[in-house]
């Protein structure tokens, strides 16, 4: 009986720390598009985070995932938002200006 109680106590002690650590709440990041390029891409992205894309150019732009998992179409001086739904390295580009490219690195 004593051995079973000690084992149960050990299991509870091991389980408590992981149960007490919760995932951080989703965050919101802004990526500017200006002078025909994407601005600084935020580090530390996680599934559930929101990205607000802001087009400061005089031209229409998109942020289009190479795997087609997202597309944000932005008229001049407009913004759009998206929620990150999948982990991984996600390459993206502008459909209208293929030289504009970037990569989002998204953790779970």
Short mmCIF file of N, CA and C in Angstrom, two decimals:
data_model
loop_
_atom_site.label_atom_id
_atom_site.label_comp_id
_atom_site.label_asym_id
_atom_site.label_seq_id
_atom_site.Cartn_x
_atom_site.Cartn_y
_atom_site.Cartn_z
N UNK A 1 0.83 -1.20 0.00
CA UNK A 1 0.00 0.00 0.00
C UNK A 1 0.87 1.25 0.00
N UNK A 2 1.95 1.22 0.81
CA UNK A 2 2.84 2.38 0.91
C UNK A 2 3.52 2.63 -0.44
N UNK A 3 3.93 1.56 -1.13
CA UNK A 3 4.61 1.70 -2.42
C UNK A 3 3.66 2.32 -3.46
N UNK A 4 2.40 1.92 -3.47
CA UNK A 4 1.41 2.46 -4.41
C UNK A 4 1.19 3.95 -4.16
N UNK A 5 1.10 4.34 -2.89
CA UNK A 5 0.92 5.75 -2.54
C UNK A 5 2.13 6.57 -2.98
N UNK A 6 3.33 6.04 -2.81
CA UNK A 6 4.54 6.75 -3.23
C UNK A 6 4.57 6.91 -4.74
N UNK A 7 4.17 5.89 -5.48
CA UNK A 7 4.14 5.97 -6.94
C UNK A 7 3.12 7.01 -7.39
N UNK A 8 1.94 7.00 -6.81
CA UNK A 8 0.91 7.97 -7.14
C UNK A 8 1.39 9.39 -6.86
N UNK A 9 2.04 9.60 -5.72
CA UNK A 9 2.58 10.91 -5.36
C UNK A 9 3.60 11.36 -6.39
N UNK A 10 4.46 10.47 -6.85
CA UNK A 10 5.49 10.81 -7.86
C UNK A 10 4.83 11.18 -9.18
N UNK A 11 3.80 10.48 -9.58
CA UNK A 11 3.09 10.79 -10.82
C UNK A 11 2.45 12.16 -10.73
N UNK A 12 1.86 12.49 -9.62
CA UNK A 12 1.24 13.79 -9.43
C UNK A 12 2.29 14.89 -9.49
N UNK A 13 3.43 14.70 -8.86
CA UNK A 13 4.49 15.69 -8.89
C UNK A 13 5.02 15.92 -10.29
N UNK A 14 5.14 14.88 -11.09
CA UNK A 14 5.63 15.01 -12.46
C UNK A 14 4.58 15.71 -13.32
N UNK A 15 3.32 15.43 -13.10
CA UNK A 15 2.25 16.00 -13.93
C UNK A 15 1.97 17.45 -13.60
N UNK A 16 2.16 17.87 -12.37
CA UNK A 16 1.81 19.23 -11.99
C UNK A 16 2.56 20.31 -12.76
N UNK A 17 3.88 20.26 -12.88
CA UNK A 17 4.56 21.35 -13.58
C UNK A 17 4.08 21.54 -15.01
N UNK A 18 3.88 20.46 -15.76
CA UNK A 18 3.44 20.61 -17.14
C UNK A 18 2.00 21.13 -17.21
N UNK A 19 1.16 20.75 -16.28
CA UNK A 19 -0.22 21.22 -16.28
C UNK A 19 -0.30 22.70 -15.90
N UNK A 20 0.67 23.14 -15.08
CA UNK A 20 0.64 24.53 -14.61
C UNK A 20 1.15 25.50 -15.67
N UNK A 21 1.88 25.00 -16.67
CA UNK A 21 2.42 25.87 -17.71
C UNK A 21 1.42 25.92 -18.86
N UNK A 22 0.80 27.06 -19.05
CA UNK A 22 -0.17 27.22 -20.12
C UNK A 22 0.51 27.88 -21.32
N UNK A 23 -0.02 27.64 -22.50
CA UNK A 23 0.50 28.29 -23.70
C UNK A 23 0.25 29.79 -23.59
N UNK A 24 1.17 30.58 -24.13
CA UNK A 24 0.95 32.03 -24.07
C UNK A 24 -0.28 32.42 -24.88
N UNK A 25 -0.94 33.49 -24.50
CA UNK A 25 -2.12 33.92 -25.26
C UNK A 25 -1.70 34.39 -26.66
N UNK A 26 -2.61 34.31 -27.64
CA UNK A 26 -2.29 34.78 -28.99
C UNK A 26 -1.92 36.26 -28.96
N UNK A 27 -1.01 36.63 -29.86
CA UNK A 27 -0.57 38.02 -29.97
C UNK A 27 -0.94 38.56 -31.35
N UNK A 28 -0.87 39.87 -31.48
CA UNK A 28 -1.13 40.53 -32.76
C UNK A 28 0.13 41.26 -33.19
N UNK A 29 0.51 41.06 -34.45
CA UNK A 29 1.70 41.68 -35.03
C UNK A 29 1.30 42.47 -36.27
N UNK A 30 2.08 43.48 -36.60
CA UNK A 30 1.83 44.28 -37.80
C UNK A 30 3.02 44.16 -38.74
N UNK A 31 2.73 43.91 -40.01
CA UNK A 31 3.76 43.90 -41.05
C UNK A 31 3.41 45.00 -42.04
N UNK A 32 4.33 45.94 -42.20
CA UNK A 32 4.12 47.05 -43.13
C UNK A 32 4.63 46.66 -44.51
N UNK A 33 3.92 47.14 -45.52
CA UNK A 33 4.36 47.03 -46.91
C UNK A 33 4.59 48.46 -47.37
N UNK A 34 5.84 48.77 -47.73
CA UNK A 34 6.20 50.15 -48.09
C UNK A 34 7.37 50.11 -49.07
N UNK A 35 7.32 50.98 -50.06
CA UNK A 35 8.40 51.09 -51.04
C UNK A 35 8.67 49.75 -51.73
N UNK A 36 7.59 49.06 -52.07
CA UNK A 36 7.64 47.81 -52.83
C UNK A 36 8.37 46.69 -52.10
N UNK A 37 8.29 46.68 -50.76
CA UNK A 37 8.85 45.55 -50.01
C UNK A 37 8.09 45.36 -48.70
N UNK A 38 8.18 44.13 -48.22
CA UNK A 38 7.60 43.81 -46.92
C UNK A 38 8.53 44.32 -45.84
N UNK A 39 7.97 44.85 -44.79
CA UNK A 39 8.77 45.31 -43.66
C UNK A 39 9.28 44.15 -42.83
N UNK A 40 9.86 44.48 -41.70
CA UNK A 40 10.43 43.47 -40.81
C UNK A 40 9.38 42.44 -40.41
N UNK A 41 9.76 41.18 -40.54
CA UNK A 41 8.85 40.09 -40.18
C UNK A 41 9.07 39.74 -38.71
N UNK A 42 8.00 39.59 -37.96
CA UNK A 42 8.14 39.37 -36.52
C UNK A 42 8.68 37.99 -36.18
N UNK A 43 9.59 37.93 -35.20
CA UNK A 43 10.06 36.64 -34.70
C UNK A 43 9.06 36.10 -33.68
N UNK A 44 9.14 34.82 -33.41
CA UNK A 44 8.33 34.24 -32.33
C UNK A 44 6.87 34.05 -32.66
N UNK A 45 6.52 33.94 -33.95
CA UNK A 45 5.12 33.72 -34.32
C UNK A 45 4.67 32.34 -33.87
N UNK A 46 3.38 32.26 -33.48
CA UNK A 46 2.80 30.99 -33.02
C UNK A 46 1.43 30.82 -33.67
N UNK A 47 1.01 29.57 -33.79
CA UNK A 47 -0.34 29.28 -34.28
C UNK A 47 -1.32 30.02 -33.37
N UNK A 48 -2.29 30.70 -33.98
CA UNK A 48 -3.29 31.47 -33.22
C UNK A 48 -3.00 32.96 -33.20
N UNK A 49 -1.74 33.34 -33.50
CA UNK A 49 -1.40 34.77 -33.56
C UNK A 49 -2.07 35.42 -34.77
N UNK A 50 -2.27 36.72 -34.68
CA UNK A 50 -2.86 37.50 -35.77
C UNK A 50 -1.80 38.39 -36.39
N UNK A 51 -1.82 38.48 -37.71
CA UNK A 51 -0.96 39.43 -38.42
C UNK A 51 -1.86 40.44 -39.10
N UNK A 52 -1.54 41.71 -38.88
CA UNK A 52 -2.20 42.80 -39.59
C UNK A 52 -1.22 43.28 -40.65
N UNK A 53 -1.61 43.19 -41.89
CA UNK A 53 -0.80 43.64 -43.02
C UNK A 53 -1.25 45.05 -43.37
N UNK A 54 -0.33 45.99 -43.47
CA UNK A 54 -0.66 47.39 -43.77
C UNK A 54 0.07 47.80 -45.05
N UNK A 55 -0.70 48.18 -46.07
CA UNK A 55 -0.13 48.59 -47.35
C UNK A 55 0.02 50.11 -47.36
N UNK A 56 1.25 50.59 -47.28
CA UNK A 56 1.52 52.03 -47.32
C UNK A 56 1.93 52.50 -48.72
N UNK A 57 1.93 51.59 -49.67
CA UNK A 57 2.31 51.93 -51.04
C UNK A 57 1.14 52.51 -51.82
N UNK A 58 1.48 53.03 -53.01
CA UNK A 58 0.47 53.54 -53.93
C UNK A 58 -0.05 52.44 -54.84
N UNK A 59 0.45 51.23 -54.65
CA UNK A 59 0.11 50.10 -55.51
C UNK A 59 -0.61 49.03 -54.70
N UNK A 60 -1.43 48.25 -55.40
CA UNK A 60 -2.08 47.09 -54.79
C UNK A 60 -1.04 45.99 -54.57
N UNK A 61 -1.12 45.33 -53.41
CA UNK A 61 -0.22 44.22 -53.08
C UNK A 61 -1.03 43.07 -52.49
N UNK A 62 -0.39 41.91 -52.47
CA UNK A 62 -0.95 40.77 -51.74
C UNK A 62 0.14 40.17 -50.86
N UNK A 63 -0.27 39.42 -49.90
CA UNK A 63 0.60 38.50 -49.17
C UNK A 63 -0.03 37.14 -49.44
N UNK A 64 0.58 36.39 -50.35
CA UNK A 64 0.03 35.13 -50.82
C UNK A 64 0.98 34.00 -50.45
N UNK A 65 0.51 33.05 -49.68
CA UNK A 65 1.34 31.91 -49.28
C UNK A 65 1.64 31.06 -50.51
N UNK A 66 2.88 30.62 -50.63
CA UNK A 66 3.27 29.76 -51.75
C UNK A 66 2.48 28.46 -51.75
N UNK A 67 2.09 27.98 -50.58
CA UNK A 67 1.29 26.76 -50.49
C UNK A 67 -0.21 27.05 -50.54
N UNK A 68 -0.55 28.31 -50.79
CA UNK A 68 -1.95 28.78 -50.92
C UNK A 68 -2.75 28.67 -49.63
N UNK A 69 -2.07 28.59 -48.49
CA UNK A 69 -2.79 28.49 -47.21
C UNK A 69 -3.38 29.82 -46.78
N UNK A 70 -2.92 30.93 -47.35
CA UNK A 70 -3.54 32.23 -47.07
C UNK A 70 -3.26 33.18 -48.22
N UNK A 71 -4.12 34.18 -48.32
CA UNK A 71 -3.90 35.30 -49.22
C UNK A 71 -4.60 36.52 -48.64
N UNK A 72 -3.85 37.60 -48.53
CA UNK A 72 -4.40 38.87 -48.09
C UNK A 72 -4.20 39.84 -49.25
N UNK A 73 -5.29 40.39 -49.76
CA UNK A 73 -5.26 41.30 -50.91
C UNK A 73 -5.47 42.72 -50.39
N UNK A 74 -4.50 43.60 -50.68
CA UNK A 74 -4.52 44.93 -50.08
C UNK A 74 -4.48 46.03 -51.14
N UNK A 75 -5.50 46.83 -51.16
CA UNK A 75 -5.50 48.02 -52.01
C UNK A 75 -4.57 49.06 -51.37
N UNK A 76 -4.17 50.08 -52.13
CA UNK A 76 -3.30 51.12 -51.56
C UNK A 76 -3.91 51.74 -50.30
N UNK A 77 -3.07 51.96 -49.31
CA UNK A 77 -3.44 52.61 -48.05
C UNK A 77 -4.50 51.84 -47.26
N UNK A 78 -4.58 50.53 -47.46
CA UNK A 78 -5.53 49.69 -46.72
C UNK A 78 -4.78 48.65 -45.91
N UNK A 79 -5.51 47.98 -45.03
CA UNK A 79 -4.93 46.92 -44.22
C UNK A 79 -5.84 45.70 -44.25
N UNK A 80 -5.27 44.57 -43.87
CA UNK A 80 -6.02 43.32 -43.78
C UNK A 80 -5.43 42.49 -42.67
N UNK A 81 -6.20 41.55 -42.18
CA UNK A 81 -5.73 40.74 -41.06
C UNK A 81 -5.95 39.27 -41.35
N UNK A 82 -5.10 38.47 -40.71
CA UNK A 82 -5.22 37.02 -40.84
C UNK A 82 -4.74 36.37 -39.55
N UNK A 83 -5.26 35.19 -39.27
CA UNK A 83 -4.84 34.41 -38.11
C UNK A 83 -4.01 33.25 -38.61
N UNK A 84 -2.87 33.02 -37.97
CA UNK A 84 -1.99 31.92 -38.35
C UNK A 84 -2.61 30.60 -37.90
N UNK A 85 -2.84 29.71 -38.85
CA UNK A 85 -3.57 28.46 -38.57
C UNK A 85 -2.69 27.22 -38.58
N UNK A 86 -1.46 27.33 -39.11
CA UNK A 86 -0.62 26.13 -39.20
C UNK A 86 0.82 26.47 -38.84
N UNK A 87 1.53 25.53 -38.23
CA UNK A 87 2.94 25.75 -37.90
C UNK A 87 3.82 25.48 -39.12
N UNK A 88 5.04 25.98 -39.06
CA UNK A 88 6.01 25.70 -40.11
C UNK A 88 6.57 26.97 -40.71
N UNK A 89 7.42 26.79 -41.70
CA UNK A 89 7.98 27.91 -42.46
C UNK A 89 7.10 28.12 -43.68
N UNK A 90 6.47 29.27 -43.75
CA UNK A 90 5.51 29.53 -44.82
C UNK A 90 6.04 30.66 -45.70
N UNK A 91 6.48 30.30 -46.90
CA UNK A 91 6.96 31.30 -47.86
C UNK A 91 5.75 32.05 -48.43
N UNK A 92 5.91 33.34 -48.69
CA UNK A 92 4.84 34.12 -49.29
C UNK A 92 5.42 35.12 -50.28
N UNK A 93 4.53 35.69 -51.12
CA UNK A 93 4.94 36.62 -52.15
C UNK A 93 3.77 37.53 -52.50
N UNK A 94 4.04 38.55 -53.31
CA UNK A 94 2.98 39.42 -53.83
C UNK A 94 2.64 38.93 -55.24
N UNK A 95 1.38 38.64 -55.49
CA UNK A 95 0.94 38.18 -56.82
C UNK A 95 1.23 39.21 -57.90
N UNK A 96 1.19 40.49 -57.57
CA UNK A 96 1.38 41.55 -58.56
C UNK A 96 2.85 41.93 -58.73
N UNK A 97 3.66 41.62 -57.77
CA UNK A 97 5.09 41.97 -57.78
C UNK A 97 5.88 40.77 -57.27
N UNK A 98 6.12 39.76 -58.13
CA UNK A 98 6.71 38.50 -57.69
C UNK A 98 8.09 38.62 -57.03
N UNK A 99 8.78 39.74 -57.22
CA UNK A 99 10.06 39.94 -56.55
C UNK A 99 9.90 40.22 -55.06
N UNK A 100 8.70 40.56 -54.65
CA UNK A 100 8.43 40.79 -53.22
C UNK A 100 8.16 39.42 -52.59
N UNK A 101 9.06 39.02 -51.69
CA UNK A 101 8.97 37.70 -51.07
C UNK A 101 9.31 37.78 -49.59
N UNK A 102 8.83 36.80 -48.85
CA UNK A 102 9.16 36.70 -47.43
C UNK A 102 8.85 35.31 -46.93
N UNK A 103 9.13 35.09 -45.66
CA UNK A 103 8.85 33.79 -45.04
C UNK A 103 8.47 33.98 -43.58
N UNK A 104 7.34 33.42 -43.22
CA UNK A 104 6.88 33.42 -41.83
C UNK A 104 7.31 32.11 -41.18
N UNK A 105 7.89 32.19 -40.01
CA UNK A 105 8.26 30.99 -39.25
C UNK A 105 7.32 30.90 -38.06
N UNK A 106 6.44 29.90 -38.09
CA UNK A 106 5.36 29.79 -37.12
C UNK A 106 5.54 28.53 -36.28
N UNK A 107 5.59 28.71 -34.98
CA UNK A 107 5.69 27.57 -34.04
C UNK A 107 4.30 27.17 -33.58
N UNK A 108 4.22 26.01 -32.96
CA UNK A 108 2.92 25.53 -32.43
C UNK A 108 2.53 26.39 -31.31
#
